[in-house]
PDB file of C-alpha atoms in Angstrom:
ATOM      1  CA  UNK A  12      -6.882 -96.929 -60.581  1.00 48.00           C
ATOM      2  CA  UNK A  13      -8.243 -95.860 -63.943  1.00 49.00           C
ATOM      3  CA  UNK A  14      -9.507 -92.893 -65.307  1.00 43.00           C
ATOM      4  CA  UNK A  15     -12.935 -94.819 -65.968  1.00 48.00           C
ATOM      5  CA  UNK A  16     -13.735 -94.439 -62.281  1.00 52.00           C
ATOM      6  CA  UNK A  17     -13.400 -90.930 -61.691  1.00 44.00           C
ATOM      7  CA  UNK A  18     -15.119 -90.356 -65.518  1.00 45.00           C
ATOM      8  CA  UNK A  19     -18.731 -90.030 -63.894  1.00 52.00           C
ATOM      9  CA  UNK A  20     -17.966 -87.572 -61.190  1.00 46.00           C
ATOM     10  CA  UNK A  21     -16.624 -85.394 -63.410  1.00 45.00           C
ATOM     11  CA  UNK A  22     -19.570 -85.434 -65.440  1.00 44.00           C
ATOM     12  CA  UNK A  23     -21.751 -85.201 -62.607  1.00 50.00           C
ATOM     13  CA  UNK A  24     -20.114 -81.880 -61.203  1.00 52.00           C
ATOM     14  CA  UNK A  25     -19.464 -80.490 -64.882  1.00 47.00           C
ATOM     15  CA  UNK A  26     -23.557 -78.816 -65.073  1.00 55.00           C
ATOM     16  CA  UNK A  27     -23.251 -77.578 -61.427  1.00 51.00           C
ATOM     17  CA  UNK A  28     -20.084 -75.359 -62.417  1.00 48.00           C
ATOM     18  CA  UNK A  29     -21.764 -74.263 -66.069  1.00 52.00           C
ATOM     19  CA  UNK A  30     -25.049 -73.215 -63.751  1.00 56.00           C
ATOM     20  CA  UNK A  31     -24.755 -69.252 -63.631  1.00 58.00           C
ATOM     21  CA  UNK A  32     -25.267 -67.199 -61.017  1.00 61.00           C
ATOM     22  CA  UNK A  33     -29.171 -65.684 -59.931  1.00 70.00           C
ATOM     23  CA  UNK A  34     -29.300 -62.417 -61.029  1.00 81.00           C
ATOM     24  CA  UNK A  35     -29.584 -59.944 -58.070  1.00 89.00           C
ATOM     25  CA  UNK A  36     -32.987 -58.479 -57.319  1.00 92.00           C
ATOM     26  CA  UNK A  37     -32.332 -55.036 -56.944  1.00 96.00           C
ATOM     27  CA  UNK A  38     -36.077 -54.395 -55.542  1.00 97.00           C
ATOM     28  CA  UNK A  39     -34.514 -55.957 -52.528  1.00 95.00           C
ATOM     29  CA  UNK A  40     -32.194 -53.388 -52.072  1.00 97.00           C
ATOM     30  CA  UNK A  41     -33.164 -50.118 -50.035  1.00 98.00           C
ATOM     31  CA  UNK A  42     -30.630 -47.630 -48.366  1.00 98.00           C
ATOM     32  CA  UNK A  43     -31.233 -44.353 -47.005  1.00 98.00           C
ATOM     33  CA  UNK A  44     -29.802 -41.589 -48.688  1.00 98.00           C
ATOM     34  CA  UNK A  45     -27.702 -38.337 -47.654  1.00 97.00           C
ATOM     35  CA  UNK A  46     -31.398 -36.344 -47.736  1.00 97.00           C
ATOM     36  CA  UNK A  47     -33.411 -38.963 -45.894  1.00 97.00           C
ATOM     37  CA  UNK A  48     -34.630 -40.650 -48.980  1.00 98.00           C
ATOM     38  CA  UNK A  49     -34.933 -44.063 -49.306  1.00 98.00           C
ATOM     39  CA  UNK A  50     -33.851 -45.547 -52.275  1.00 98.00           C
ATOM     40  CA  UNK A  51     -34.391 -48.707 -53.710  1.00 98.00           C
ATOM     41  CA  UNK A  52     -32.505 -50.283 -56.197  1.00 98.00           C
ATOM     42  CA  UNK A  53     -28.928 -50.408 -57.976  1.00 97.00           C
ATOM     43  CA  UNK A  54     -26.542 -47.284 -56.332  1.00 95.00           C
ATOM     44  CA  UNK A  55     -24.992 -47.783 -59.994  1.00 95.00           C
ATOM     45  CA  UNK A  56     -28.241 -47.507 -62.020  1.00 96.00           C
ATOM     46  CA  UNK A  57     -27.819 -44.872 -64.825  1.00 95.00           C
ATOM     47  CA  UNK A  58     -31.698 -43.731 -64.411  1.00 96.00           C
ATOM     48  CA  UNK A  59     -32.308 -42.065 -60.969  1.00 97.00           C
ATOM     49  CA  UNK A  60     -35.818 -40.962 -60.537  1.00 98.00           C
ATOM     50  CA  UNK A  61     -36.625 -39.181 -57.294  1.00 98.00           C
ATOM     51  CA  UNK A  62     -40.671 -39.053 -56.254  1.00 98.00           C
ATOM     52  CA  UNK A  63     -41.917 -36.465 -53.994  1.00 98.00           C
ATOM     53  CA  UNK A  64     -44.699 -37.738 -52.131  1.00 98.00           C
ATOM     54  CA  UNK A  65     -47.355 -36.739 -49.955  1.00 98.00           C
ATOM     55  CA  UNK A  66     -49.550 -38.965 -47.435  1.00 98.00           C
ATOM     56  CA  UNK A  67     -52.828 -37.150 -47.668  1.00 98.00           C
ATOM     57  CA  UNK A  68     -52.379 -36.585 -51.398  1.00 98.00           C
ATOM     58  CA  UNK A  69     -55.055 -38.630 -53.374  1.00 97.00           C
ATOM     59  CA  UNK A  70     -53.151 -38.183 -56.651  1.00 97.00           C
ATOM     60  CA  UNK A  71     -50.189 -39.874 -54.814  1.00 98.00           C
ATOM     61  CA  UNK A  72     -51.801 -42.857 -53.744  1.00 98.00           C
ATOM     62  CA  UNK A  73     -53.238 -43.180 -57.563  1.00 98.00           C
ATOM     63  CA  UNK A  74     -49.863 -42.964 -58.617  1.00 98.00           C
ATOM     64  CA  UNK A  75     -48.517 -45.619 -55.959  1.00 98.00           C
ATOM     65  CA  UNK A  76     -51.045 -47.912 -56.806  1.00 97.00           C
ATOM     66  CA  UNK A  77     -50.441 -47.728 -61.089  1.00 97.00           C
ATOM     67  CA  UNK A  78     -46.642 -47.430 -60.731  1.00 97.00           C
ATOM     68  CA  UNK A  79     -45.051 -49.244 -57.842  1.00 97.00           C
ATOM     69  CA  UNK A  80     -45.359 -52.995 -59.427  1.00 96.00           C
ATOM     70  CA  UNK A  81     -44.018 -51.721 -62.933  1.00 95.00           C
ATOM     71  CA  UNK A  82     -41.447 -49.381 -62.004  1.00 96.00           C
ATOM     72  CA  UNK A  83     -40.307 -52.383 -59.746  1.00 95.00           C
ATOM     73  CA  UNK A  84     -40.513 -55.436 -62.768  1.00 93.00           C
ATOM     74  CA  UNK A  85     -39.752 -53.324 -65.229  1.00 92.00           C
ATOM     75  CA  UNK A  86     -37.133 -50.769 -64.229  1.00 94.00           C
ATOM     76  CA  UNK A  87     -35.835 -51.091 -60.899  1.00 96.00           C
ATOM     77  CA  UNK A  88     -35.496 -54.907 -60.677  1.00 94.00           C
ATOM     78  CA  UNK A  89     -32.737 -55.834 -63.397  1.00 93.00           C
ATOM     79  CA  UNK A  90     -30.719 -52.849 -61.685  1.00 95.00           C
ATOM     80  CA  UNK A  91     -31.485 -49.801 -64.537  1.00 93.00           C
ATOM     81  CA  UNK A  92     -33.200 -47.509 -61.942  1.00 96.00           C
ATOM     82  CA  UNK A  93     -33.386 -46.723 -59.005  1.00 98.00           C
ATOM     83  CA  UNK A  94     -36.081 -45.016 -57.343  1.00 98.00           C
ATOM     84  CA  UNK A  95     -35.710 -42.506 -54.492  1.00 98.00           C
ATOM     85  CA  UNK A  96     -39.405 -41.766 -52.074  1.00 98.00           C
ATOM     86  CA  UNK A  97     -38.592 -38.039 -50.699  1.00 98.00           C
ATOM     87  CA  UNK A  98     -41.060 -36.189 -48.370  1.00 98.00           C
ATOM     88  CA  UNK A  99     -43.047 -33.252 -49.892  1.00 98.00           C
ATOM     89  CA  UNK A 100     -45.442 -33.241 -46.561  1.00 98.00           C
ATOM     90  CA  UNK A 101     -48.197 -30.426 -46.869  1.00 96.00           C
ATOM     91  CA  UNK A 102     -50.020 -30.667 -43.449  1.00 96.00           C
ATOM     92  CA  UNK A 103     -49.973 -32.646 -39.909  1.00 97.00           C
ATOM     93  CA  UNK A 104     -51.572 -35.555 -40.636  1.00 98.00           C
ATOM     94  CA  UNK A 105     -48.942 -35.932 -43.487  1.00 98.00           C
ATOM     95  CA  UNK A 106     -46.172 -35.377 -40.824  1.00 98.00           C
ATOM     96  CA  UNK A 107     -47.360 -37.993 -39.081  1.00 98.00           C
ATOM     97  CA  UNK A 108     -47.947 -40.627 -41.485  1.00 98.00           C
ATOM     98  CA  UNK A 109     -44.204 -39.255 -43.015  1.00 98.00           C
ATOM     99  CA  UNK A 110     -42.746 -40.409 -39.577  1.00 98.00           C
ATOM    100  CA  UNK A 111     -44.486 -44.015 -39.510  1.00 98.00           C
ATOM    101  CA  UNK A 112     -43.865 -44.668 -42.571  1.00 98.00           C
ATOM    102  CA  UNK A 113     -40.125 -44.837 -41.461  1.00 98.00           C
ATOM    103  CA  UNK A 114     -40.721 -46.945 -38.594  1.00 98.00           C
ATOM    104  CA  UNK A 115     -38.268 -49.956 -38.868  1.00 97.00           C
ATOM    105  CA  UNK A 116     -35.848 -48.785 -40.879  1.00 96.00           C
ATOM    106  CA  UNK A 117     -35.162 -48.762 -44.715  1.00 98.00           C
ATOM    107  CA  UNK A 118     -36.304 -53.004 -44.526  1.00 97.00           C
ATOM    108  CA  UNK A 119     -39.346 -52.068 -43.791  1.00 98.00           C
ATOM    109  CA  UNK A 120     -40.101 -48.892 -45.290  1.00 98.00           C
ATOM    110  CA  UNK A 121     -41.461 -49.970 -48.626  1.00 98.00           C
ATOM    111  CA  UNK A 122     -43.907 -51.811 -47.075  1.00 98.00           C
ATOM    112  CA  UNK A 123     -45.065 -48.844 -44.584  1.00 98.00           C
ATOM    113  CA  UNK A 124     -45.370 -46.767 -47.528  1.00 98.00           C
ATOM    114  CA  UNK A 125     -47.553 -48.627 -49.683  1.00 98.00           C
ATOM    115  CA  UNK A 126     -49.782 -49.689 -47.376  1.00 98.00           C
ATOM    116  CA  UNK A 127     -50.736 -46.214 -46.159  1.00 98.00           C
ATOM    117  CA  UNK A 128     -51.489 -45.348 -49.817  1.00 98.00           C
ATOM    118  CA  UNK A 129     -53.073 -48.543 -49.988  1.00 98.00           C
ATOM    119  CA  UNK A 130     -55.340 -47.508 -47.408  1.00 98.00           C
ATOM    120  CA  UNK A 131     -55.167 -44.024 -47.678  1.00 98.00           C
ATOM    121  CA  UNK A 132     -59.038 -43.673 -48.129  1.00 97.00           C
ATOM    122  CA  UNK A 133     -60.112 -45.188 -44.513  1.00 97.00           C
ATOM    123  CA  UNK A 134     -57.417 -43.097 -42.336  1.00 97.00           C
ATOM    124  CA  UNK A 135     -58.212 -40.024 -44.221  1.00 97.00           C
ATOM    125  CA  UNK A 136     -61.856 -40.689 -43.419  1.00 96.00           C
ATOM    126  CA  UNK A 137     -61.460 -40.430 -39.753  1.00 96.00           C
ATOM    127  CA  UNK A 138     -59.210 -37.017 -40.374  1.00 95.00           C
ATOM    128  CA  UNK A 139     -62.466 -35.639 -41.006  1.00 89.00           C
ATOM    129  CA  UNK A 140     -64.186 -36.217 -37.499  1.00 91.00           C
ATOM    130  CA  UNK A 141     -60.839 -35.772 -35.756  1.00 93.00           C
ATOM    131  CA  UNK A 142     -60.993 -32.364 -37.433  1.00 87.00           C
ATOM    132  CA  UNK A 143     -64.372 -31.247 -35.298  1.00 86.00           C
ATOM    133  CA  UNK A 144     -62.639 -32.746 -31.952  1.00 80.00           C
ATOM    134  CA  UNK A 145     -61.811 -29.474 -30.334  1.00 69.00           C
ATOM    135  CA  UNK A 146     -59.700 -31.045 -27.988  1.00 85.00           C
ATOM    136  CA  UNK A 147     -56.030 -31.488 -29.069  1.00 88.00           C
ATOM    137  CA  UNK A 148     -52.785 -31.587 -27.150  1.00 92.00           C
ATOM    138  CA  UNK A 149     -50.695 -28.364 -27.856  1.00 92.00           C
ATOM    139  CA  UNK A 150     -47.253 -29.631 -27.863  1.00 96.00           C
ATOM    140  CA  UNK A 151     -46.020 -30.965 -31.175  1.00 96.00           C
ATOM    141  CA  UNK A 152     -45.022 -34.663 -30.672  1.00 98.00           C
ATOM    142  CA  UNK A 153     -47.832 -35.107 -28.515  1.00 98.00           C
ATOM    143  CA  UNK A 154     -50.315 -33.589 -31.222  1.00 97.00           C
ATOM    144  CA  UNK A 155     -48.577 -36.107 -33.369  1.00 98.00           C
ATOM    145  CA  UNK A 156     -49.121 -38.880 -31.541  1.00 98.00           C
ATOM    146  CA  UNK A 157     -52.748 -38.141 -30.840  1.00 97.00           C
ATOM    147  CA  UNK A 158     -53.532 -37.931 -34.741  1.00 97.00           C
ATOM    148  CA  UNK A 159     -51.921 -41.410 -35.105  1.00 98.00           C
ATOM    149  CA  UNK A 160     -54.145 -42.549 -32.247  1.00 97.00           C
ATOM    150  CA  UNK A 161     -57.240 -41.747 -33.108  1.00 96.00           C
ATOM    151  CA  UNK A 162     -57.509 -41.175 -36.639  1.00 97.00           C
ATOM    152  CA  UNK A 163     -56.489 -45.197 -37.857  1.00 97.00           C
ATOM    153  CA  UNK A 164     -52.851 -44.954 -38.536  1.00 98.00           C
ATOM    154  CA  UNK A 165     -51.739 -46.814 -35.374  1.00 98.00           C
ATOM    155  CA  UNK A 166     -53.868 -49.062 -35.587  1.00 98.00           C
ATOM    156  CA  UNK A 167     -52.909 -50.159 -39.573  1.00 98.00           C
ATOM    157  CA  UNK A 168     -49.482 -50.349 -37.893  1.00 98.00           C
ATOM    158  CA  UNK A 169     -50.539 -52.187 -35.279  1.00 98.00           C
ATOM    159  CA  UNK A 170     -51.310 -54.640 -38.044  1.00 98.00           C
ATOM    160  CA  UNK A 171     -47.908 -54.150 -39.692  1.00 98.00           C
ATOM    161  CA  UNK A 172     -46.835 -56.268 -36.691  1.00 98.00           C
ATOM    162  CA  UNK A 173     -45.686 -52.582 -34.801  1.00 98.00           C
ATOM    163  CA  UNK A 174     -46.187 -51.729 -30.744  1.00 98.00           C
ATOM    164  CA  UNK A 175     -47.835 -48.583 -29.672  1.00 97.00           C
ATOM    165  CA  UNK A 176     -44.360 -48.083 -27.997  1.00 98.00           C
ATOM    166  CA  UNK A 177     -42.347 -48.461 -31.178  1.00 98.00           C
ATOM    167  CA  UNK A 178     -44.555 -45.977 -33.109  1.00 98.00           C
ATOM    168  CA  UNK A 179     -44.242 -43.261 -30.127  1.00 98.00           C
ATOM    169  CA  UNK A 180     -40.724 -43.913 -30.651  1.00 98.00           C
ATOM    170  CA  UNK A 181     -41.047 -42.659 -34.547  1.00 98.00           C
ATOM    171  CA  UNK A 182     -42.952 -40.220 -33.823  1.00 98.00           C
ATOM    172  CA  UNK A 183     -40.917 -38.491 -31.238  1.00 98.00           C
ATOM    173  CA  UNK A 184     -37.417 -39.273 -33.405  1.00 98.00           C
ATOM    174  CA  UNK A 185     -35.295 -35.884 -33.905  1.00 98.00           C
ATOM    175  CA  UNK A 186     -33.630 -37.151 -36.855  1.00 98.00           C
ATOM    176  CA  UNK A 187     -36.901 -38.129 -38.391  1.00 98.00           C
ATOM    177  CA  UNK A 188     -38.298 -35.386 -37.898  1.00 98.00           C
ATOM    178  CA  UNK A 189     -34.964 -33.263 -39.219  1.00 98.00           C
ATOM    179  CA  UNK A 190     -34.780 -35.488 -42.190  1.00 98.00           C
ATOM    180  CA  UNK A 191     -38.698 -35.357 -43.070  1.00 98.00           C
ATOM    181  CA  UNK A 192     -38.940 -31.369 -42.887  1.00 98.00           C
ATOM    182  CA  UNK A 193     -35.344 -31.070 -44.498  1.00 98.00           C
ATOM    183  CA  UNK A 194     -36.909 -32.663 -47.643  1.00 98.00           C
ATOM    184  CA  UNK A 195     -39.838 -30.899 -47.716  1.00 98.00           C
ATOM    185  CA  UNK A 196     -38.257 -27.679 -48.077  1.00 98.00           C
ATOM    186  CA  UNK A 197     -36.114 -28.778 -50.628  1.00 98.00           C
ATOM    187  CA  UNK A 198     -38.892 -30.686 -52.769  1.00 98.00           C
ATOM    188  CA  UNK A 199     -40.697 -27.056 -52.465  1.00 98.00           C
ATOM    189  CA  UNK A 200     -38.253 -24.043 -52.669  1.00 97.00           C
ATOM    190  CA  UNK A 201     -35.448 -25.559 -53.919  1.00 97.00           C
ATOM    191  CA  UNK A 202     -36.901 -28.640 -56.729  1.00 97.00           C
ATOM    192  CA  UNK A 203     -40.024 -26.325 -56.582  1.00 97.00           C
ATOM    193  CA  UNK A 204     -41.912 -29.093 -57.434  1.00 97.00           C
ATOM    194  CA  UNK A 205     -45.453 -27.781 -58.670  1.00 95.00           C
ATOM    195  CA  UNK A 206     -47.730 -30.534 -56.600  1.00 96.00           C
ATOM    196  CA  UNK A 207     -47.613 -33.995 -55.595  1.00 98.00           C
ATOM    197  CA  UNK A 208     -46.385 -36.789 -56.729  1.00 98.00           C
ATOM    198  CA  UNK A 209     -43.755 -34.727 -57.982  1.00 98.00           C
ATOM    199  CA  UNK A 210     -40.845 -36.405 -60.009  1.00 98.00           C
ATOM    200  CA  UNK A 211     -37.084 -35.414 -61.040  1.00 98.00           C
ATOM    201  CA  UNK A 212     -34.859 -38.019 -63.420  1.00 97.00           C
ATOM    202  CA  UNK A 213     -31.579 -37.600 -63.371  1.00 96.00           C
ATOM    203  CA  UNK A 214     -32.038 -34.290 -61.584  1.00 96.00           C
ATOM    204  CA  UNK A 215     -34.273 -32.919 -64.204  1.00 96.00           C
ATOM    205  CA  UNK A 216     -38.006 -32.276 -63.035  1.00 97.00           C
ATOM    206  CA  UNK A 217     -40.664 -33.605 -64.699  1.00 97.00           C
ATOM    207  CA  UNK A 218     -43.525 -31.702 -65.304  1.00 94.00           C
ATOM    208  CA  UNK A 219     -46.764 -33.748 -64.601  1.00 94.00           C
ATOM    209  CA  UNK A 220     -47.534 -36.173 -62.450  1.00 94.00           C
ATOM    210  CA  UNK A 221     -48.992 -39.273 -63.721  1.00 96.00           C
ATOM    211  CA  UNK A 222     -47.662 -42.557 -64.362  1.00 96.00           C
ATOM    212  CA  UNK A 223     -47.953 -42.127 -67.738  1.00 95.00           C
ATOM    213  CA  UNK A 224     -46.272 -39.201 -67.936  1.00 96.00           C
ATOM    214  CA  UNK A 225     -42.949 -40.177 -65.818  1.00 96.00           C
ATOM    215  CA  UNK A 226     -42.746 -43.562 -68.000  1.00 94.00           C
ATOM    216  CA  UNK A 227     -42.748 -41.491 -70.956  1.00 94.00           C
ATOM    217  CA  UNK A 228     -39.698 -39.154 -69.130  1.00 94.00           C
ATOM    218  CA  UNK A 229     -38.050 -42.333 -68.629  1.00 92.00           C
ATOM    219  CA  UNK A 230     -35.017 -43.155 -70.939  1.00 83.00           C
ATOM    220  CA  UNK A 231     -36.065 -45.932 -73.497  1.00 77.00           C
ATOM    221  CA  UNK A 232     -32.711 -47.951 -72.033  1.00 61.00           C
ATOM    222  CA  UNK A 233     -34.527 -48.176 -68.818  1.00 62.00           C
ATOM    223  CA  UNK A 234     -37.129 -50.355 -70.108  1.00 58.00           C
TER     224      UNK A 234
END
């Protein structure tokens, strides 16, 4: 047999084994942290920005809405930084939309928190009638679970493909709730963060809170 025969194999396989490998999508990528963060992105990235968010913070969804798609392109994606979402929650209806916006686990988490930013201005809407109902339950979880109920948040779950069952179940979570309250007092008496969004990079804080502002903080490597 001659070495003719097996010459067009060879050739054949030759491009296959000089094809590299896809570059890993780091946006893909989300872990919880020690602190009940979730980060997303390369544990090795040199750039670590942390956000401090709040739910019913108007400035927050802004900044969600500008940032999220070019911190994730431009930064996060080719495995420079990693972004960290802790809780900064100022008030009940923050609580609860902290706690469903962990429903799932770290998967699904992203998602959750966009879209109640995304839609941020028709839950916060009915906060203003459930405000005037003067009758609320008393104990916490079920307080909770009543604001999710009737003021929209359930129900833009519901459409996140979540049961009424499952979000009860996030709402009433111990560690959730230990891991949500945990990082609000850190993001206020111990970052002392000065409002929300508030931002640290590489454990520094920085001072303002527009998207403009953190992409300036951001090392020129990152981009």
């Amino acid at each position: 047999m001659t070495l003719a025969r097996f010459l067009p194999l060879a050739l054949i396989a030759l491009p296959t084994a000089l094809v590299a490998a896809p570059a890993t999508n780091w946006v893909n990528r989300v872990v919880i942290s020690p602190v009940g963060g979730h980060v997303m992105g390369n544990p090795s990235a040199t750039t670590k920005l942390v956000e401090y968010v709040s739910y019913t913070c108007s400035h927050c969804a802004q900044f969600v809405g500008q940032a999220s798609g070019p911190l994730k392109t431009g930064y996060v994606q080719g495995g420079k930084v990693s972004v960290e979402v802790r809780n900064a929650v100022r008030d009940k209806y923050d609580l609860t939309a902290a706690l469903l916006a962990r429903c799932g686990g770290p998967a699904r988490f992203m998602g959750n928190h966009e879209a109640l930013f995304a839609n941020q201005d028709a839950w916060m809407a009915q906060i203003e009638t459930y405000d005037r109902d003067a009758t609320k339950p008393a104990d916490q979880i079920a307080a909770l679970r009543d604001i999710g109920q009737k003021t929209g948040l359930y129900t833009l779950m519901s459409k996140r493909g979540y049961k009424p069952t499952q979000l009860d179940a996030c709402i009433a979570s111990p560690m959730a709730m230990k891991q949500v309250m945990a990082m609000t007092d850190d993001a206020w008496n111990k970052v002392k963060i000065t409002g929300t969004p508030g931002f640290t990079v590489n454990g520094t804080r920085v001072e303002g809170s527009t998207w403009a502002i953190l992409q300036a903080a951001l090392p020129p490597a990152s981009r």
